[in-house]
Coordinates of N, CA, C and O in Angstrom, one line a residue:
M1 N 9.0 -4.7 18.8 CA 8.4 -4.9 17.7 C 7.4 -3.5 17.4 O 7.3 -2.7 17.9
K2 N 7.2 -3.6 15.8 CA 6.6 -2.1 14.7 C 5.1 -3.1 14.8 O 5.1 -4.1 14.0
Y3 N 4.0 -2.4 15.0 CA 2.9 -2.7 14.4 C 2.3 -1.8 13.6 O 2.9 -0.4 13.6
G4 N 1.6 -2.3 12.6 CA 1.2 -1.5 11.4 C -0.2 -0.6 12.1 O -0.7 -0.7 12.9
L5 N -0.8 0.2 11.0 CA -1.8 1.0 11.0 C -3.4 0.3 10.7 O -3.3 -1.0 10.0
P6 N -4.0 0.5 10.8 CA -5.7 0.3 10.9 C -5.8 0.3 9.2 O -5.4 1.2 8.6
P7 N -6.5 -0.4 8.4 CA -7.3 -0.1 7.0 C -8.0 0.8 6.9 O -8.6 1.3 8.1
I8 N -7.7 1.9 5.7 CA -8.5 2.7 5.3 C -9.6 2.4 4.2 O -8.6 1.6 3.0
I9 N -10.8 1.7 4.4 CA -11.6 1.1 3.6 C -12.7 1.3 4.0 O -13.4 2.1 5.3
N10 N -13.6 1.7 3.0 CA -15.2 1.5 3.2 C -15.8 0.9 2.4 O -14.7 -0.4 1.4
E11 N -17.2 0.3 2.1 CA -17.8 -0.5 2.0 C -17.8 -0.4 0.2 O -18.4 -1.2 -0.7
N12 N -17.5 0.5 -0.1 CA -17.3 0.9 -1.8 C -15.7 0.8 -2.6 O -16.1 0.6 -3.7
C13 N -14.7 0.6 -1.9 CA -13.7 0.8 -2.4 C -13.8 -1.0 -3.2 O -14.1 -2.2 -3.0
Q14 N -13.2 -0.8 -4.5 CA -12.9 -1.8 -5.0 C -11.4 -2.3 -5.3 O -11.1 -3.9 -5.7
I15 N -10.1 -1.5 -5.4 CA -9.0 -1.6 -5.3 C -8.6 -1.4 -3.5 O -8.7 -0.7 -2.9
L16 N -7.6 -2.3 -3.4 CA -6.8 -2.8 -2.3 C -5.1 -2.5 -2.8 O -4.4 -3.2 -3.2
I17 N -4.5 -1.6 -1.9 CA -2.9 -1.5 -1.7 C -2.7 -1.8 -1.0 O -3.1 -1.1 0.3
L18 N -1.5 -2.9 -0.7 CA -1.1 -3.3 0.1 C 0.1 -2.7 0.5 O 0.8 -2.9 -0.8
G19 N 0.9 -2.3 1.0 CA 1.9 -2.1 1.4 C 2.8 -3.1 2.4 O 2.1 -3.7 2.8
S20 N 4.1 -3.3 2.5 CA 4.7 -4.3 4.1 C 4.6 -3.6 5.0 O 3.3 -4.3 5.9
L21 N 5.0 -2.8 5.8 CA 4.5 -2.5 6.9 C 4.9 -1.1 6.9 O 6.3 -0.6 6.7
P22 N 4.4 0.4 8.1 CA 4.9 1.5 7.8 C 6.0 1.5 8.1 O 6.6 0.9 9.4
G23 N 7.1 2.7 7.8 CA 8.4 2.9 8.3 C 8.2 3.9 9.5 O 7.2 4.1 9.6
E24 N 9.3 4.2 9.8 CA 9.2 4.9 11.2 C 8.2 6.2 11.2 O 8.0 7.0 12.2
A25 N 8.9 7.1 10.1 CA 7.8 8.5 10.0 C 6.6 8.3 9.8 O 5.7 8.6 10.6
S26 N 5.9 6.8 9.4 CA 4.4 6.8 9.6 C 4.2 6.8 10.9 O 3.0 6.8 11.2
L27 N 4.7 5.8 11.5 CA 4.3 5.4 12.7 C 4.3 6.5 13.3 O 3.5 6.7 14.2
K28 N 5.7 7.5 13.7 CA 5.5 8.4 14.6 C 4.0 9.0 14.2 O 3.5 9.6 14.9
A29 N 4.1 9.5 12.7 CA 2.8 10.4 12.3 C 1.4 9.8 12.6 O 0.6 10.3 12.5
Q30 N 1.2 8.8 12.4 CA 0.6 7.7 12.8 C -0.7 7.8 11.2 O -1.8 8.4 11.0
Q31 N 0.2 7.9 9.9 CA -0.3 7.7 8.9 C 0.5 7.2 7.8 O 1.6 6.9 7.7
Y32 N -0.1 6.6 6.9 CA 0.6 6.0 5.6 C 1.1 7.1 4.5 O 0.7 8.0 4.6
Y33 N 2.4 6.6 4.5 CA 2.9 7.1 3.9 C 3.7 8.7 3.9 O 3.1 9.2 3.4
A34 N 3.9 9.1 5.3 CA 4.1 9.9 5.6 C 5.4 10.5 5.5 O 6.3 11.9 5.7
H35 N 6.4 9.8 5.4 CA 8.0 10.3 5.1 C 7.7 11.2 3.5 O 7.4 11.0 2.7
P36 N 8.3 12.4 3.7 CA 8.0 13.6 2.8 C 9.0 12.9 1.3 O 8.2 13.4 0.5
Q37 N 10.0 12.1 1.5 CA 10.5 11.2 0.1 C 9.5 10.5 -0.4 O 9.7 9.9 -1.3
N38 N 8.8 9.8 0.4 CA 8.0 9.1 -0.2 C 7.1 9.4 -1.8 O 6.4 10.6 -1.1
Q39 N 7.1 8.5 -3.1 CA 6.3 9.1 -3.8 C 4.7 8.3 -3.9 O 4.3 8.8 -5.1
F40 N 4.4 7.9 -2.7 CA 2.8 7.4 -2.8 C 2.0 8.2 -2.9 O 1.0 7.9 -4.2
W41 N 2.0 8.9 -2.4 CA 0.7 10.4 -2.4 C 0.9 10.9 -3.8 O -0.3 10.9 -4.8
P42 N 1.8 11.5 -4.5 CA 2.0 11.7 -5.9 C 1.9 11.1 -6.6 O 1.1 11.5 -8.2
I43 N 2.1 9.6 -6.6 CA 1.9 9.1 -7.7 C 0.3 8.7 -7.6 O -0.3 8.5 -8.5
I44 N -0.4 8.5 -6.4 CA -1.8 7.9 -6.5 C -2.6 9.7 -6.9 O -3.8 9.4 -8.0
A45 N -2.3 10.4 -6.6 CA -2.6 11.8 -7.0 C -2.7 11.7 -8.5 O -3.3 12.2 -9.7
A46 N -1.5 11.5 -9.1 CA -1.5 11.4 -10.9 C -2.4 10.4 -11.6 O -2.9 10.8 -12.3
I47 N -2.7 9.6 -10.9 CA -3.4 8.7 -11.8 C -4.8 8.8 -11.7 O -5.3 8.3 -12.3
L48 N -5.2 9.5 -10.3 CA -6.5 9.9 -10.7 C -6.6 11.3 -10.9 O -7.8 11.6 -10.9
Q49 N -5.8 11.8 -11.5 CA -5.9 13.6 -12.4 C -6.4 14.1 -11.4 O -7.3 15.2 -11.3
E50 N -6.0 14.4 -9.5 CA -6.2 14.9 -8.6 C -5.1 15.8 -8.3 O -4.3 15.5 -8.6
E51 N -5.4 16.8 -7.7 CA -4.3 17.8 -7.0 C -3.9 16.9 -5.7 O -4.8 16.6 -5.3
L52 N -2.2 17.2 -5.4 CA -2.0 16.1 -4.1 C -2.9 17.5 -3.0 O -2.4 18.4 -2.9
P53 N -3.6 16.1 -2.4 CA -4.4 17.2 -1.3 C -3.2 17.6 -0.1 O -2.3 16.5 0.4
N54 N -3.4 18.5 0.7 CA -2.5 19.4 1.5 C -2.3 18.4 2.8 O -1.3 17.6 3.5
T55 N -3.8 17.9 3.3 CA -3.6 17.0 4.7 C -4.3 15.3 4.4 O -4.4 15.2 3.3
Y56 N -3.5 14.9 5.4 CA -4.0 13.6 5.5 C -4.9 13.0 5.4 O -5.5 12.4 4.3
L57 N -6.0 13.9 6.2 CA -7.5 13.3 5.9 C -7.6 13.9 4.8 O -8.8 13.0 4.0
E58 N -7.1 14.8 3.6 CA -7.9 14.9 2.1 C -7.4 13.7 1.7 O -7.9 13.5 0.7
R59 N -6.2 13.0 1.5 CA -5.5 12.3 1.1 C -6.5 11.2 0.9 O -6.3 10.5 0.0
T60 N -6.3 10.7 2.1 CA -7.6 9.3 2.5 C -9.1 9.7 2.2 O -9.4 8.9 1.4
A61 N -9.1 10.7 2.4 CA -10.6 11.0 1.8 C -10.3 11.3 -0.4 O -11.8 10.5 -0.4
M62 N -9.5 11.2 -0.3 CA -9.3 11.1 -2.0 C -9.5 9.9 -2.6 O -10.1 9.3 -3.5
L63 N -8.7 9.1 -1.6 CA -8.6 7.3 -1.6 C -9.8 6.9 -2.2 O -10.4 6.1 -2.9
L64 N -10.9 7.3 -0.8 CA -11.8 6.6 -0.7 C -12.9 6.9 -1.8 O -14.0 6.5 -1.9
E65 N -12.8 8.3 -2.0 CA -13.7 8.6 -2.7 C -13.7 7.7 -4.2 O -14.4 8.0 -5.3
H66 N -12.5 7.5 -4.6 CA -12.0 6.7 -5.8 C -12.1 5.4 -5.5 O -11.5 4.5 -6.4
R67 N -12.9 5.0 -4.6 CA -12.8 3.4 -4.7 C -11.4 2.5 -4.2 O -11.6 1.6 -4.6
I68 N -10.5 3.4 -3.3 CA -9.6 2.7 -3.0 C -9.1 2.6 -1.4 O -9.5 3.9 -0.7
A69 N -8.8 1.5 -1.2 CA -8.5 0.8 0.0 C -7.0 0.6 0.6 O -6.2 0.3 -0.8
L70 N -6.6 1.0 1.4 CA -4.7 0.9 2.0 C -4.6 0.2 3.2 O -5.7 0.5 4.1
W71 N -4.2 -0.6 3.1 CA -3.4 -1.4 4.1 C -1.9 -1.9 3.8 O -1.4 -1.6 3.1
D72 N -1.6 -2.9 4.8 CA -1.0 -3.5 5.0 C -0.5 -4.8 5.0 O -1.2 -5.3 5.6
V73 N 0.5 -6.1 4.4 CA 0.3 -7.2 4.0 C 0.7 -7.8 6.1 O 0.1 -8.8 6.5
I74 N 1.5 -6.8 6.5 CA 2.3 -7.1 7.8 C 1.3 -6.6 9.1 O 1.1 -5.2 9.1
H75 N 0.8 -7.1 9.9 CA 0.4 -6.5 11.2 C 1.4 -6.2 12.1 O 1.5 -5.0 12.6
F76 N 2.2 -6.9 12.2 CA 3.4 -6.6 13.1 C 4.5 -7.5 13.1 O 4.8 -8.2 12.2
A77 N 5.8 -6.5 13.0 CA 7.1 -7.3 13.1 C 8.7 -6.5 13.6 O 8.2 -5.6 14.2
Q78 N 9.1 -7.5 13.7 CA 10.3 -7.4 14.3 C 11.6 -6.0 13.3 O 11.6 -6.5 12.4
R79 N 11.5 -5.1 13.5 CA 12.3 -4.4 12.6 C 13.7 -2.6 13.0 O 12.5 -2.3 13.9
Q80 N 14.4 -2.7 12.7 CA 15.4 -1.7 13.1 C 14.9 -0.8 12.0 O 15.5 -1.3 11.2
G81 N 14.5 0.4 12.7 CA 14.8 1.4 11.1 C 13.6 0.9 10.3 O 12.5 1.0 10.7
S82 N 13.6 1.8 9.3 CA 12.1 1.8 8.1 C 12.7 0.8 7.0 O 11.3 0.5 6.2
L83 N 13.5 0.3 6.9 CA 14.0 -0.3 5.6 C 13.4 -1.7 5.7 O 13.2 -2.6 6.7
D84 N 12.8 -2.6 4.4 CA 11.9 -3.7 4.6 C 12.8 -5.1 4.4 O 12.5 -6.2 5.1
S85 N 14.1 -4.7 4.2 CA 15.1 -5.9 4.2 C 15.4 -5.9 5.6 O 16.0 -6.9 6.2
N86 N 15.1 -5.0 6.7 CA 15.2 -5.4 7.9 C 13.9 -6.1 8.7 O 14.1 -6.3 10.1
I87 N 12.9 -6.7 8.1 CA 11.9 -7.1 8.8 C 12.2 -8.5 8.9 O 12.3 -9.0 8.3
K88 N 11.4 -9.0 10.3 CA 12.3 -9.8 10.8 C 10.7 -10.7 11.5 O 10.1 -9.9 12.2
A89 N 10.3 -11.9 11.5 CA 9.5 -12.5 12.3 C 8.0 -11.6 11.9 O 7.2 -11.4 13.1
A90 N 7.5 -11.7 10.6 CA 6.4 -11.0 10.3 C 5.4 -11.6 10.5 O 5.3 -13.3 10.2
V91 N 4.3 -10.9 11.1 CA 3.1 -11.5 11.6 C 2.0 -11.0 10.7 O 1.8 -9.6 10.5
P92 N 1.3 -11.6 9.3 CA 0.3 -10.8 8.7 C -0.7 -10.4 9.8 O -1.4 -10.4 10.2
N93 N -1.6 -9.2 8.7 CA -2.9 -8.9 8.9 C -3.7 -9.8 8.3 O -3.5 -10.8 7.8
D94 N -5.1 -9.9 8.8 CA -5.9 -10.5 8.8 C -6.4 -10.3 7.6 O -7.9 -9.7 7.3
L95 N -5.8 -10.9 6.6 CA -6.5 -10.1 5.2 C -7.6 -11.2 4.4 O -8.4 -10.7 3.3
E96 N -7.6 -12.1 4.8 CA -9.1 -12.9 4.6 C -10.2 -12.6 5.0 O -11.5 -12.4 4.2
Q97 N -10.1 -11.8 6.3 CA -11.6 -11.4 7.2 C -11.5 -10.1 6.5 O -13.3 -9.9 6.2
L98 N -10.7 -8.9 6.3 CA -10.8 -8.0 5.3 C -11.6 -8.1 3.8 O -12.4 -7.3 3.8
I99 N -11.5 -9.3 3.2 CA -11.8 -10.0 1.9 C -12.9 -9.6 2.1 O -13.9 -9.6 1.1
S100 N -13.4 -10.8 3.1 CA -14.5 -11.2 3.3 C -15.8 -10.1 3.9 O -16.7 -10.0 3.4
S101 N -15.0 -9.4 4.7 CA -15.5 -7.9 5.3 C -16.1 -7.0 3.8 O -16.9 -6.1 3.9
Y102 N -14.9 -7.1 3.1 CA -15.7 -6.0 1.8 C -15.5 -6.7 0.5 O -14.4 -6.6 0.1
P103 N -16.7 -7.6 0.0 CA -16.5 -8.5 -1.1 C -16.3 -7.3 -2.1 O -16.3 -7.9 -3.5
S104 N -16.7 -6.3 -2.0 CA -16.7 -5.4 -3.4 C -14.7 -5.2 -3.8 O -14.8 -4.9 -5.0
I105 N -14.1 -5.9 -2.8 CA -12.7 -5.7 -3.4 C -12.4 -6.7 -4.6 O -12.7 -7.8 -4.7
T106 N -12.3 -6.0 -5.5 CA -11.5 -6.9 -6.8 C -10.5 -7.1 -7.5 O -9.9 -7.3 -7.8
K107 N -9.4 -6.5 -6.7 CA -8.0 -5.9 -7.4 C -7.3 -5.8 -6.2 O -8.0 -4.9 -5.1
I108 N -6.0 -6.5 -5.7 CA -5.2 -6.0 -4.9 C -3.7 -5.6 -6.2 O -3.3 -6.1 -7.0
I109 N -3.9 -4.3 -5.6 CA -2.1 -3.8 -5.7 C -1.0 -3.8 -4.6 O -1.2 -3.3 -3.6
L110 N 0.1 -4.4 -4.9 CA 1.2 -4.9 -3.9 C 2.6 -4.0 -4.1 O 2.9 -3.7 -5.5
N111 N 2.8 -2.6 -2.9 CA 3.3 -1.9 -3.1 C 5.0 -2.5 -2.8 O 5.2 -2.3 -1.7
G112 N 5.7 -2.9 -4.0 CA 6.6 -3.2 -3.7 C 7.3 -4.7 -3.6 O 6.2 -5.3 -3.6
N113 N 8.2 -5.1 -3.7 CA 8.9 -6.7 -3.4 C 8.5 -6.9 -2.0 O 8.1 -8.2 -2.1
E114 N 8.7 -6.1 -0.9 CA 8.3 -6.9 0.3 C 6.9 -7.4 0.7 O 6.6 -8.3 1.4
A115 N 6.2 -6.1 0.3 CA 4.9 -6.8 0.3 C 4.2 -7.7 -0.9 O 3.5 -8.8 -0.6
E116 N 4.7 -7.5 -2.0 CA 4.9 -9.5 -2.9 C 5.3 -10.5 -2.4 O 4.4 -11.5 -1.9
K117 N 6.3 -10.7 -1.5 CA 7.2 -11.7 -0.8 C 6.3 -12.3 0.7 O 5.5 -13.2 0.4
Q118 N 6.0 -11.2 1.0 CA 4.7 -11.4 2.3 C 3.3 -12.0 2.0 O 2.8 -12.8 2.6
Y119 N 3.2 -11.2 0.8 CA 1.4 -12.0 0.6 C 1.6 -13.1 -0.4 O 0.6 -13.4 0.4
L120 N 2.6 -13.1 -1.0 CA 2.5 -14.7 -1.5 C 2.8 -15.7 -0.7 O 2.7 -16.9 -0.9
K121 N 3.6 -15.4 0.6 CA 4.1 -16.0 1.4 C 2.7 -16.7 2.2 O 2.3 -17.9 2.5
H122 N 1.7 -15.7 2.5 CA 0.8 -15.7 3.7 C -0.6 -16.2 2.7 O -1.6 -16.3 3.3
F123 N -0.7 -15.4 1.8 CA -2.2 -15.5 1.0 C -2.1 -15.5 -0.8 O -3.1 -15.0 -1.4
K124 N -1.5 -16.0 -1.1 CA -1.3 -16.8 -2.5 C -2.7 -17.1 -2.7 O -3.0 -17.4 -3.9
H125 N -3.2 -17.8 -1.7 CA -4.6 -18.7 -2.2 C -5.6 -18.0 -2.4 O -6.8 -18.3 -2.8
L126 N -5.6 -16.3 -1.9 CA -6.7 -15.9 -1.9 C -7.3 -15.7 -3.4 O -6.3 -15.6 -4.2
A127 N -8.5 -15.4 -4.2 CA -8.9 -15.3 -5.1 C -9.3 -14.1 -6.0 O -10.0 -13.8 -7.4
V128 N -8.6 -13.0 -5.1 CA -8.5 -11.6 -5.8 C -7.4 -11.6 -6.6 O -6.2 -11.8 -6.3
P129 N -7.5 -10.9 -8.1 CA -6.4 -10.6 -9.1 C -5.6 -9.7 -7.9 O -5.9 -8.8 -7.8
T130 N -3.9 -10.4 -8.5 CA -3.1 -9.5 -7.3 C -2.2 -8.7 -8.3 O -1.9 -9.5 -9.9
F131 N -1.8 -7.8 -8.8 CA -0.6 -7.0 -9.1 C 0.9 -6.3 -8.9 O 0.1 -5.6 -7.8
K132 N 2.2 -6.7 -8.8 CA 2.8 -5.6 -8.1 C 3.4 -4.2 -8.7 O 3.4 -5.2 -10.0
V133 N 3.4 -3.5 -8.1 CA 4.1 -2.3 -8.9 C 5.6 -1.9 -8.0 O 5.6 -2.4 -6.8
R134 N 6.5 -1.3 -8.5 CA 7.6 -0.6 -8.0 C 7.4 -0.3 -6.9 O 6.3 0.7 -6.7
S135 N 8.0 -0.1 -5.5 CA 7.8 0.5 -4.3 C 7.9 1.9 -4.5 O 8.5 2.5 -5.3
S136 N 6.7 2.6 -3.9 CA 7.2 3.9 -3.9 C 8.4 4.4 -3.0 O 7.7 5.9 -3.0
S137 N 8.7 4.3 -2.0 CA 9.3 4.3 -1.7 C 10.5 4.7 -2.2 O 11.3 4.7 -3.1
P138 N 11.3 6.0 -1.5 CA 12.6 6.7 -1.9 C 13.7 5.5 -1.8 O 14.7 6.3 -3.0
V139 N 13.8 4.9 -1.1 CA 15.0 4.0 -1.2 C 14.9 3.3 -2.5 O 16.4 3.2 -3.6
P140 N 14.3 2.4 -3.2 CA 14.4 1.8 -4.6 C 14.4 2.9 -5.7 O 15.1 2.9 -6.6
A141 N 14.4 4.5 -5.3 CA 14.3 5.3 -6.2 C 15.8 5.1 -6.9 O 16.8 5.9 -7.7
R142 N 16.6 4.9 -5.9 CA 18.5 4.5 -6.2 C 18.7 3.9 -6.9 O 19.8 3.8 -7.6
T143 N 18.0 3.1 -7.4 CA 18.1 2.2 -8.1 C 17.5 2.2 -9.8 O 17.1 1.3 -10.8
C144 N 17.8 3.5 -10.1 CA 17.0 4.1 -11.6 C 15.3 4.0 -11.6 O 15.3 3.8 -12.6
N145 N 14.9 3.7 -10.4 CA 13.4 3.7 -10.4 C 12.9 5.4 -10.4 O 12.6 5.8 -9.2
T146 N 13.0 6.0 -11.5 CA 12.3 7.6 -11.5 C 10.9 7.7 -11.3 O 9.9 6.8 -11.4
F147 N 10.6 9.1 -10.6 CA 8.7 8.9 -10.6 C 8.4 8.7 -11.9 O 7.2 7.8 -11.6
A148 N 8.5 8.7 -12.8 CA 8.1 8.6 -14.2 C 7.7 7.7 -14.4 O 6.7 6.4 -14.9
E149 N 9.1 6.3 -14.2 CA 9.0 4.8 -14.2 C 8.0 4.5 -13.3 O 7.5 3.2 -13.6
K150 N 8.1 4.9 -11.8 CA 7.2 3.9 -10.8 C 5.6 4.8 -11.7 O 4.9 3.7 -10.9
L151 N 5.5 5.7 -11.9 CA 4.1 6.4 -12.3 C 3.5 5.7 -13.1 O 2.5 4.5 -13.4
A152 N 4.4 5.1 -14.4 CA 3.7 4.1 -15.8 C 3.7 3.0 -15.0 O 2.2 2.1 -15.7
D153 N 4.3 1.9 -14.2 CA 4.1 1.0 -13.8 C 2.9 1.2 -12.8 O 1.9 0.2 -13.2
W154 N 2.8 1.7 -12.0 CA 1.5 1.8 -11.0 C 0.0 2.3 -12.2 O -0.8 1.8 -11.8
Q155 N 0.2 3.5 -13.1 CA -1.0 3.2 -13.8 C -1.3 2.0 -14.9 O -2.3 1.5 -14.6
Q156 N -0.3 1.3 -15.2 CA -0.6 0.0 -16.0 C -1.3 -0.7 -14.4 O -2.4 -1.3 -15.6
A157 N -0.8 -0.8 -13.7 CA -1.3 -2.0 -12.9 C -2.7 -1.7 -12.2 O -3.7 -2.6 -12.2
F158 N -3.5 -0.5 -12.2 CA -4.5 0.1 -12.3 C -5.5 0.2 -13.1 O -6.6 -0.3 -13.1
C159 N -5.0 0.2 -14.7 CA -5.7 0.0 -15.7 C -5.7 -1.5 -16.5 O -6.9 -1.7 -17.1
K160 N -5.3 -2.3 -15.6 CA -4.8 -4.1 -16.0 C -6.9 -4.2 -15.6 O -7.4 -4.1 -14.4
Q161 N -7.2 -5.4 -16.4 CA -8.7 -5.5 -16.1 C -8.2 -6.9 -15.7 O -7.5 -7.5 -15.6
I162 N -9.6 -7.2 -15.0 CA -9.8 -8.3 -14.2 C -10.1 -9.4 -14.5 O -11.1 -9.1 -15.6

Protein backbone atom coordinates (compact mmCIF):
# COMPACT_ATOMS: atom_id res chain seq x y z
CA MET A 1 0.00 0.00 0.00
CA LYS A 2 1.12 3.52 -0.76
CA TYR A 3 -0.03 6.30 1.56
CA GLY A 4 -0.22 9.96 0.53
CA LEU A 5 1.14 13.04 2.23
CA PRO A 6 -0.68 15.50 4.52
CA PRO A 7 -2.19 18.61 2.93
CA ILE A 8 -0.30 21.86 2.61
CA ILE A 9 -2.93 24.40 3.58
CA ASN A 10 -3.76 27.29 5.86
CA GLU A 11 -6.86 29.36 6.61
CA ASN A 12 -6.08 31.87 3.82
CA CYS A 13 -6.00 29.39 0.93
CA GLN A 14 -8.52 29.94 -1.84
CA ILE A 15 -7.32 27.46 -4.50
CA LEU A 16 -6.81 23.77 -3.79
CA ILE A 17 -4.65 21.79 -6.22
CA LEU A 18 -5.31 18.06 -6.07
CA GLY A 19 -3.06 15.40 -7.55
CA SER A 20 -3.81 11.69 -7.55
CA LEU A 21 -1.24 10.03 -5.23
CA PRO A 22 2.45 10.91 -4.81
CA GLY A 23 4.94 8.89 -6.86
CA GLU A 24 7.89 6.95 -5.50
CA ALA A 25 10.31 9.92 -5.48
CA SER A 26 7.80 12.08 -3.61
CA LEU A 27 7.01 9.37 -1.07
CA LYS A 28 10.70 8.70 -0.47
CA ALA A 29 11.43 12.43 -0.02
CA GLN A 30 8.11 13.08 1.78
CA GLN A 31 7.65 16.06 -0.56
CA TYR A 32 5.03 16.75 -3.19
CA TYR A 33 6.31 16.61 -6.78
CA ALA A 34 9.84 15.59 -5.80
CA HIS A 35 10.67 13.86 -9.09
CA PRO A 36 13.14 16.18 -10.85
CA GLN A 37 11.33 15.83 -14.20
CA ASN A 38 7.90 16.68 -12.81
CA GLN A 39 7.00 20.17 -14.02
CA PHE A 40 4.67 21.11 -11.17
CA TRP A 41 7.00 23.52 -9.34
CA PRO A 42 8.26 25.27 -12.52
CA ILE A 43 4.64 25.66 -13.71
CA ILE A 44 3.52 27.14 -10.39
CA ALA A 45 6.51 29.52 -10.24
CA ALA A 46 5.78 30.70 -13.81
CA ILE A 47 2.07 31.27 -13.08
CA LEU A 48 2.91 33.20 -9.91
CA GLN A 49 5.67 35.11 -11.72
CA GLU A 50 8.14 34.05 -9.04
CA GLU A 51 11.62 32.60 -9.27
CA LEU A 52 11.57 28.88 -8.62
CA PRO A 53 12.62 28.48 -4.97
CA ASN A 54 15.47 26.06 -4.32
CA THR A 55 14.11 24.28 -1.27
CA TYR A 56 10.89 22.44 -0.65
CA LEU A 57 10.16 24.59 2.39
CA GLU A 58 10.47 27.74 0.26
CA ARG A 59 8.29 26.22 -2.46
CA THR A 60 5.49 25.33 -0.06
CA ALA A 61 5.78 28.78 1.55
CA MET A 62 5.36 30.31 -1.93
CA LEU A 63 2.14 28.34 -2.41
CA LEU A 64 0.70 29.42 0.91
CA GLU A 65 1.76 33.03 0.36
CA HIS A 66 -0.31 32.98 -2.84
CA ARG A 67 -3.25 31.31 -1.07
CA ILE A 68 -2.78 27.95 -2.79
CA ALA A 69 -3.28 24.65 -1.00
CA LEU A 70 -1.97 21.27 -2.14
CA TRP A 71 -3.17 17.73 -1.50
CA ASP A 72 -4.20 14.54 -3.30
CA VAL A 73 -7.53 12.92 -4.00
CA ILE A 74 -6.25 9.52 -2.88
CA HIS A 75 -5.35 8.80 0.75
CA PHE A 76 -3.89 5.35 0.02
CA ALA A 77 -3.93 2.72 -2.71
CA GLN A 78 -2.14 -0.29 -4.07
CA ARG A 79 0.39 0.73 -6.72
CA GLN A 80 3.57 -0.70 -8.20
CA GLY A 81 5.92 2.12 -9.21
CA SER A 82 4.73 5.66 -9.82
CA LEU A 83 2.35 5.40 -12.75
CA ASP A 84 -1.24 6.47 -12.12
CA SER A 85 -2.36 3.68 -14.44
CA ASN A 86 -1.10 1.20 -11.79
CA ILE A 87 -3.33 2.58 -9.01
CA LYS A 88 -5.69 -0.07 -7.61
CA ALA A 89 -8.14 -0.13 -4.68
CA ALA A 90 -7.87 3.62 -4.07
CA VAL A 91 -9.30 5.04 -0.86
CA PRO A 92 -9.96 8.79 -1.02
CA ASN A 93 -8.81 11.47 1.37
CA ASP A 94 -11.50 13.16 3.48
CA LEU A 95 -11.96 16.06 1.10
CA GLU A 96 -15.37 16.97 2.52
CA GLN A 97 -13.78 17.53 5.94
CA LEU A 98 -10.97 19.60 4.44
CA ILE A 99 -13.40 21.82 2.52
CA SER A 100 -15.61 22.33 5.56
CA SER A 101 -12.55 23.14 7.71
CA TYR A 102 -11.24 25.64 5.15
CA PRO A 103 -14.30 27.44 3.74
CA SER A 104 -12.06 29.96 1.97
CA ILE A 105 -11.39 27.30 -0.73
CA THR A 106 -13.35 28.53 -3.75
CA LYS A 107 -11.67 26.63 -6.58
CA ILE A 108 -10.20 23.16 -7.09
CA ILE A 109 -7.65 22.39 -9.79
CA LEU A 110 -7.19 18.71 -10.64
CA ASN A 111 -3.68 17.79 -11.78
CA GLY A 112 -4.19 15.19 -14.51
CA ASN A 113 -6.58 12.48 -15.62
CA GLU A 114 -6.33 10.17 -12.60
CA ALA A 115 -6.96 13.04 -10.17
CA GLU A 116 -10.05 13.95 -12.19
CA LYS A 117 -11.23 10.32 -12.41
CA GLN A 118 -10.90 9.77 -8.65
CA TYR A 119 -12.43 13.16 -7.84
CA LEU A 120 -15.48 12.49 -10.02
CA LYS A 121 -15.85 9.01 -8.53
CA HIS A 122 -15.88 10.25 -4.94
CA PHE A 123 -16.53 14.00 -4.84
CA LYS A 124 -18.54 15.21 -7.85
CA HIS A 125 -21.25 16.25 -5.38
CA LEU A 126 -19.05 18.96 -3.83
CA ALA A 127 -20.16 22.50 -4.65
CA VAL A 128 -16.68 23.90 -5.30
CA PRO A 129 -15.92 24.84 -8.95
CA THR A 130 -13.41 22.37 -10.34
CA PHE A 131 -11.05 22.58 -13.31
CA LYS A 132 -8.88 19.79 -14.73
CA VAL A 133 -5.43 20.60 -16.11
CA ARG A 134 -2.85 18.57 -18.01
CA SER A 135 -0.72 16.51 -15.68
CA SER A 136 2.55 18.03 -14.54
CA SER A 137 4.05 14.52 -14.63
CA PRO A 138 6.87 13.78 -17.07
CA VAL A 139 4.97 10.76 -18.44
CA PRO A 140 2.25 12.69 -20.35
CA ALA A 141 5.01 14.90 -21.81
CA ARG A 142 5.70 12.03 -24.16
CA THR A 143 2.29 12.62 -25.73
CA CYS A 144 3.24 16.06 -27.05
CA ASN A 145 2.31 18.03 -23.95
CA THR A 146 5.16 20.49 -23.96
CA PHE A 147 5.95 22.69 -20.99
CA ALA A 148 4.44 25.65 -22.86
CA GLU A 149 1.21 23.72 -23.53
CA LYS A 150 0.95 22.62 -19.92
CA LEU A 151 1.69 26.12 -18.65
CA ALA A 152 -1.00 27.65 -20.88
CA ASP A 153 -3.52 25.07 -19.67
CA TRP A 154 -2.67 25.72 -16.00
CA GLN A 155 -2.75 29.51 -16.49
CA GLN A 156 -6.21 29.24 -18.00
CA ALA A 157 -7.48 27.23 -15.00
CA PHE A 158 -5.99 29.74 -12.55
CA CYS A 159 -7.61 32.66 -14.42
CA LYS A 160 -11.09 31.15 -14.84
CA GLN A 161 -13.67 33.05 -12.89
CA ILE A 162 -15.82 31.18 -10.44
